Short mmCIF file of C-alpha atoms in Angstrom, two decimals:
data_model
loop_
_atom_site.label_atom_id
_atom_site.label_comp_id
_atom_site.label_asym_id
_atom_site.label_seq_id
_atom_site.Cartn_x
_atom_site.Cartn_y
_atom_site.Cartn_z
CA UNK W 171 23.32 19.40 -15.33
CA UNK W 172 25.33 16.43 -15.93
CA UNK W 173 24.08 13.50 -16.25
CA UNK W 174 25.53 11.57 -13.24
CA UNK W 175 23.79 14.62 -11.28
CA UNK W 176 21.10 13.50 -12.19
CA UNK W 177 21.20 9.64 -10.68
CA UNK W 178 22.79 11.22 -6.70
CA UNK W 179 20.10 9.96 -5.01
CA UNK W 180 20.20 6.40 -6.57
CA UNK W 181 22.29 4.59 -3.88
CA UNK W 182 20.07 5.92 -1.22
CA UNK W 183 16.71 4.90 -2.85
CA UNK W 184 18.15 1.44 -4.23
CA UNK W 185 19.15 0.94 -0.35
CA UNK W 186 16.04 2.05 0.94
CA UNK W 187 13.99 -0.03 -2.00
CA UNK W 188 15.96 -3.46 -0.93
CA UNK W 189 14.61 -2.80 2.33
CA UNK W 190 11.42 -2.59 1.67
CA UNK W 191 11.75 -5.35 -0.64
CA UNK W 192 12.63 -7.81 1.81
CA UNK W 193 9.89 -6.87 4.13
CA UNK W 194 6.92 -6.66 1.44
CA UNK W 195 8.10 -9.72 -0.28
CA UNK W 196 8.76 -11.83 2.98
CA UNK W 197 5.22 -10.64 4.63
CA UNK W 198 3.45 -11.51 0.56
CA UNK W 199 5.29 -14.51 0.71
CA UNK W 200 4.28 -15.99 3.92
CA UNK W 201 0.79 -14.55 3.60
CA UNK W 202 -1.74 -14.76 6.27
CA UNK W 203 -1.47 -12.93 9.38
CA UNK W 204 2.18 -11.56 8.66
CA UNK W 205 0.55 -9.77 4.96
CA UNK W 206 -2.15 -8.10 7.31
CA UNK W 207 0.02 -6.61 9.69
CA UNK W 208 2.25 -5.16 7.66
CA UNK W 209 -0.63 -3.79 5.46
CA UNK W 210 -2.40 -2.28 8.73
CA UNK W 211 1.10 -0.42 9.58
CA UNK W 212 1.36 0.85 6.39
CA UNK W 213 -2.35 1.97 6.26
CA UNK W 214 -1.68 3.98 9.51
CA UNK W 215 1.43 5.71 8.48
CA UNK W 216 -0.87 6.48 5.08
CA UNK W 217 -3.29 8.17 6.52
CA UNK W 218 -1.39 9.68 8.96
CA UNK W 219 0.11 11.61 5.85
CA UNK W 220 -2.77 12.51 4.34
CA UNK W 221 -3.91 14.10 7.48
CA UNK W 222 -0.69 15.70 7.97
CA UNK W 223 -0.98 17.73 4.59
CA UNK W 224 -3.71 19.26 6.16
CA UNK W 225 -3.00 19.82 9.75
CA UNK W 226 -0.08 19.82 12.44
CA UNK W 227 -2.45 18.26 15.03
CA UNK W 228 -0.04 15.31 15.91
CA UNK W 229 -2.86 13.97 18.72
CA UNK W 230 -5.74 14.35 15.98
CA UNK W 231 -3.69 13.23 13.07
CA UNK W 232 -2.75 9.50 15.21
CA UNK W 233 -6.62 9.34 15.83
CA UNK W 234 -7.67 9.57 12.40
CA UNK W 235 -4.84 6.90 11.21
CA UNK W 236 -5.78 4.44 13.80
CA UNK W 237 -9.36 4.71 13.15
CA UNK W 238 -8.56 3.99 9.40
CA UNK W 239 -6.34 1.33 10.07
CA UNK W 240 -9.07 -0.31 12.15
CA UNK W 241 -11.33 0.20 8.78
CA UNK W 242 -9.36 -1.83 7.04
CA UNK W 243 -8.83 -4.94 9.51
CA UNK W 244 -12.59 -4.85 10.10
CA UNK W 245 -12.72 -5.81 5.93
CA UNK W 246 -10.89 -8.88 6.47
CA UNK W 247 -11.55 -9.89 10.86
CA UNK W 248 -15.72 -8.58 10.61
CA UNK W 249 -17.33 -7.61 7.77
CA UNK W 250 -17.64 -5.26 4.50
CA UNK W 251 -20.51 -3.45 5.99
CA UNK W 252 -18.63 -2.67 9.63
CA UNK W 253 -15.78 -1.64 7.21
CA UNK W 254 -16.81 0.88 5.37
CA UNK W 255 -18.79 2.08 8.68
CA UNK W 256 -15.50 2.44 10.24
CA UNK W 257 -14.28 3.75 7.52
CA UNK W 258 -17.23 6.97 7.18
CA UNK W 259 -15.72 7.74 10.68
CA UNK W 260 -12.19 8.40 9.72
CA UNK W 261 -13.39 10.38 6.68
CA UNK W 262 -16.22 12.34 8.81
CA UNK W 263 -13.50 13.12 11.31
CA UNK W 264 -10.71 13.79 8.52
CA UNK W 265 -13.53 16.51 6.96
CA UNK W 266 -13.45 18.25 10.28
CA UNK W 267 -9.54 19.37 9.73
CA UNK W 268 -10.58 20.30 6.00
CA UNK W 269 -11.70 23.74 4.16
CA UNK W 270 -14.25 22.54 2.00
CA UNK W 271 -12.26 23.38 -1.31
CA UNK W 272 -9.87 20.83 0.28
CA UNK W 273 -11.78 18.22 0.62
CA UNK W 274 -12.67 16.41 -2.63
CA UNK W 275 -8.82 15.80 -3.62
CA UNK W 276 -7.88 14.76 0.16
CA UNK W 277 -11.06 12.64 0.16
CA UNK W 278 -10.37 11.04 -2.96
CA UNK W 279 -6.93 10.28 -2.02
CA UNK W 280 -7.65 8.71 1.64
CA UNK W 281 -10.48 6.41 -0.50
CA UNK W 282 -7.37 5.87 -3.14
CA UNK W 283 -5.84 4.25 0.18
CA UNK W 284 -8.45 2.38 1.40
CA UNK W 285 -9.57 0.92 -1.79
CA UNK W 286 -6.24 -0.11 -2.83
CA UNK W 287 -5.01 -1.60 0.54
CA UNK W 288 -8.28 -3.76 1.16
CA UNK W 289 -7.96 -5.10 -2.67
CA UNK W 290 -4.27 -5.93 -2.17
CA UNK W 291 -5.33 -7.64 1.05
CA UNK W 292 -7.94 -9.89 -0.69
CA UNK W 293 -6.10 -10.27 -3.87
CA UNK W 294 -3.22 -12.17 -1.60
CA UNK W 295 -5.39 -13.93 0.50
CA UNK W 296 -8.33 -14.92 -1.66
CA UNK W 297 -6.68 -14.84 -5.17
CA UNK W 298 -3.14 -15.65 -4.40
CA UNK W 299 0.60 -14.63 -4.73
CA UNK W 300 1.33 -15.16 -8.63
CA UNK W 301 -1.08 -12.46 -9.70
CA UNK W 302 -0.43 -10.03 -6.58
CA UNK W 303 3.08 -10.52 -7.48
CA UNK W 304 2.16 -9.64 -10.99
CA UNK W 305 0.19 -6.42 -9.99
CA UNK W 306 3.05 -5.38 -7.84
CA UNK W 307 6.02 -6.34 -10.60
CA UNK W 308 3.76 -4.09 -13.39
CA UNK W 309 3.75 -1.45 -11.07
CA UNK W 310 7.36 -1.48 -10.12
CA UNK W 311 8.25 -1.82 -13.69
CA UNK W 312 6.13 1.41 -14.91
CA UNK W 313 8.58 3.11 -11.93
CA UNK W 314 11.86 1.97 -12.45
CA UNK W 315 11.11 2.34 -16.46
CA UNK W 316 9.37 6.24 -15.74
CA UNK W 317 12.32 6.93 -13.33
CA UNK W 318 15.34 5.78 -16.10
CA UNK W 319 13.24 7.02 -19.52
CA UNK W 320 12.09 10.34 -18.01
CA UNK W 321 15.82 11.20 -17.03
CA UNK W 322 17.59 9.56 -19.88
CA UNK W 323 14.86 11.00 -23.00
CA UNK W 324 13.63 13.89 -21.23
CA UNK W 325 10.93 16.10 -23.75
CA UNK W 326 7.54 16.95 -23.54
CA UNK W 327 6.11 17.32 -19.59
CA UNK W 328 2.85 15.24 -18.39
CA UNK W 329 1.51 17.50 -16.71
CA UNK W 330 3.64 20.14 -15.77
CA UNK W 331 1.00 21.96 -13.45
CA UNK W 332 0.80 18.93 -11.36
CA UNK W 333 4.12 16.91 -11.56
CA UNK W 334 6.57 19.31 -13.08
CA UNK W 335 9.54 16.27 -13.21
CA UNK W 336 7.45 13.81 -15.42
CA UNK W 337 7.75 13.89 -19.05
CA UNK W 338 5.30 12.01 -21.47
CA UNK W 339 8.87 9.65 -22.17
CA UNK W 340 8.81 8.74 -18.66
CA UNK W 341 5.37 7.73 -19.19
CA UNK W 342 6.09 5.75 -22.35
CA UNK W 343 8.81 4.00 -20.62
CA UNK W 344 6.97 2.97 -18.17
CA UNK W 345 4.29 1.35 -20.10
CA UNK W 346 6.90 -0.44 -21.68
CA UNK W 347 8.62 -2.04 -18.88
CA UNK W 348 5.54 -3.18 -17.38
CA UNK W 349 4.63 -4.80 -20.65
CA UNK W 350 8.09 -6.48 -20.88
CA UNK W 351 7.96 -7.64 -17.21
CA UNK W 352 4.67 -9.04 -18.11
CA UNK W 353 6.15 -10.93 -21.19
CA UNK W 354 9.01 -12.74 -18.97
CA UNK W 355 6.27 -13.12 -16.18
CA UNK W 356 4.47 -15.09 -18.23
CA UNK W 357 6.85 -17.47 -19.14
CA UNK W 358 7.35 -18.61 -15.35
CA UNK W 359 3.71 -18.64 -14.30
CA UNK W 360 0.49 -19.92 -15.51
CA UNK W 361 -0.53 -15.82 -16.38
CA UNK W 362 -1.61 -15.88 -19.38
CA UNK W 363 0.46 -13.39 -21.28
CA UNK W 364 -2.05 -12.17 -24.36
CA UNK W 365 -4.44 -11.22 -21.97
CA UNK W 366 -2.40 -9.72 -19.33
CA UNK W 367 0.09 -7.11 -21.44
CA UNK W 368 -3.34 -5.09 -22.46
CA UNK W 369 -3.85 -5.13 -18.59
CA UNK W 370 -0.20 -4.33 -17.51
CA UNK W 371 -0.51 -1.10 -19.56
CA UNK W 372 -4.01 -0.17 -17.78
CA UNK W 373 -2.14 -1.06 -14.44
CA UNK W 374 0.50 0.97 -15.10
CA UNK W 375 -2.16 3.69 -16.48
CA UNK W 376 -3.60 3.49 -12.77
CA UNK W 377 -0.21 3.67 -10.87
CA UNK W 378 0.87 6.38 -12.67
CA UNK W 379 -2.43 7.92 -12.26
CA UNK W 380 -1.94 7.54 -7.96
CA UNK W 381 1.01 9.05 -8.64
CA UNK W 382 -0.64 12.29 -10.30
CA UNK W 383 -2.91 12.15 -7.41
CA UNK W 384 -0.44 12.53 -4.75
CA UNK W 385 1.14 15.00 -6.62
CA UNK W 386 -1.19 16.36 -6.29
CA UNK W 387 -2.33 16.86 -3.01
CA UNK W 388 1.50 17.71 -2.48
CA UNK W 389 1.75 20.45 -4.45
CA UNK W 390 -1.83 22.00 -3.00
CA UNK W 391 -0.08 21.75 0.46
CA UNK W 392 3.08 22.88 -0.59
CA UNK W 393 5.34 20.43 0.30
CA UNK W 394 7.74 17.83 -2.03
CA UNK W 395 6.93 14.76 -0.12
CA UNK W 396 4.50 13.67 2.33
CA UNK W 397 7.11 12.64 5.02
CA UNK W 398 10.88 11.96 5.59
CA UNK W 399 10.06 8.15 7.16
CA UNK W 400 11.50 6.67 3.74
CA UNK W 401 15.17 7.43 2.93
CA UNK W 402 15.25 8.58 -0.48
CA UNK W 403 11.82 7.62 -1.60
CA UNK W 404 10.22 10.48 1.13
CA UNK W 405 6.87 9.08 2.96
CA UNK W 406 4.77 6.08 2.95
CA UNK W 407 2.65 7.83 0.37
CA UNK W 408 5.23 9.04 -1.81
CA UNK W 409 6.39 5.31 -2.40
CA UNK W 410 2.99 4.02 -2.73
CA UNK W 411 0.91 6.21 -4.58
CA UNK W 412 1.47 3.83 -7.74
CA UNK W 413 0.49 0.41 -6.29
CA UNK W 414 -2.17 2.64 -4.16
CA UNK W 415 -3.59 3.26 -8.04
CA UNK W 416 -3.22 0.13 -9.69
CA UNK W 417 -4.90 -2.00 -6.78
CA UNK W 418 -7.60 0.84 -6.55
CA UNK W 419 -8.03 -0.37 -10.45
CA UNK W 420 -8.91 -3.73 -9.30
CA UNK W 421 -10.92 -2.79 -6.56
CA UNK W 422 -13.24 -0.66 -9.57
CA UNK W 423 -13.66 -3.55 -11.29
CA UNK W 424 -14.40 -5.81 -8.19
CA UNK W 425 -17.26 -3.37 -7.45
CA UNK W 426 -18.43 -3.83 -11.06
CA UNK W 427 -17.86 -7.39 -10.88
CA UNK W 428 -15.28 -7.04 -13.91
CA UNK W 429 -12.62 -8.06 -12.24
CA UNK W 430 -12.28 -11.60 -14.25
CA UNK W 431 -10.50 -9.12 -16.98
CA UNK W 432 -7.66 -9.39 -15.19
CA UNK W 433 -7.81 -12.47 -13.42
#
């Protein structure tokens, strides 16, 4: 394969990724109301990807996405408790499409989402946009530096069971970027950069990790990617798995009350 084979589907994902860059960054940006909405959409089309890995029940399937989405307003409009109430429902009604040896990995993931999406929610709006914007940047960089390292390097697979295309280089890379991104971060904000490269590298541990995840899930339903709504990148959950992981990382640590390691 030559190597320009190998980069074909660049223009199509770098079109699709400015996209989404405008409409992430404008809705972070402004904050508020505009964050929250865009979060909620992207929760439903989420979930309504996890639940389409396990069944073509398009009626069910929209049911089980809006409940979820209403989960995670309810965290920021109500209350924790009503929340994660709301939330039991769209699980207990998820399990009903599932065989049981199904359900721990498709579980896991749909809690991946919730977790992840409420902490990126609160991290904007009670923490604000210089250390979201960090969290996102580190987990961007451990992409982009995967996506160039594992094609340029090659070598050794991850995890070739799960994710036969990553290679421990990719891996590497991406560690590296993140740490670099970090580093120049740093120098523009009031992060302070000692104690956040140790932390980029765990974020980018955790992305990396929602990849795997999603992988997955894919690969136990037989499928390469968990929609066609994303030119180029595949679904929702394809593009998010990574900043799915590393916000799920901060919401651990908010439940343990650790979180002032990173912030």
């Amino acid at each position: 394969m030559s190597s320009d084979s190998k980069y074909t589907d660049l223009p199509t994902r770098s079109i699709s990724a400015a996209v989404m860059f405008v409409i992430a960054g404008g809705s972070l940006w402004a904050g508020g109301m505009m964050v929250l909405i865009v979060l909620l959409a992207v929760a439903f089309c989420i979930m309504w990807e996890i639940a389409g890995l396990s069944a073509s029940d398009s009626g069910y399937r929209i049911a089980i996405s809006f409940v979820f989405m209403v989960s995670l307003g309810a965290a920021y409009w109500i209350s924790w408790p009503v929340s994660l109430g709301i939330f039991a429902v769209s699980i207990l009604g998820y399990l009903t499409l599932l065989r049981p040896k199904d359900a721990v990995l498709r579980v896991g993931l749909a809690l991946l989402s919730f977790g992840g999406l409420v902490t990126l929610a609160w991290l904007r709006t009670d923490v604000g946009i210089i250390q979201t914007m960090w969290v996102i940047f580190c987990v961007v960089a451990s992409d982009i530096g995967g996506y160039f390292a594992g094609r340029t390097f090659g070598g050794p697979k991850l995890w070739p069971a799960v994710s036969p295309k990553k290679t421990w280089s990719g891996t590497i890379g991406g560690w590296v970027l993140a740490v670099l991104v970090t580093i120049i971060f740093a120098t523009f904000t009031d992060v302070n950069e000692i104690d956040h490269v140790a932390g980029s590298v765990l974020i980018a541990i955790f992305a990396q990790a929602g990849d795997l995840a999603e992988s997955a899930l894919k690969r136990r339903a037989g499928v390469k990617d968990s929609s066609n709504l994303i030119p180029g990148h595949g679904g929702f959950l394809d593009r998010f798995d990574g900043m799915l992981g590393a916000f799920f990382l901060i919401f651990l640590l908010s439940v343990f009350g650790l979180q002032g390691l990173l912030f």
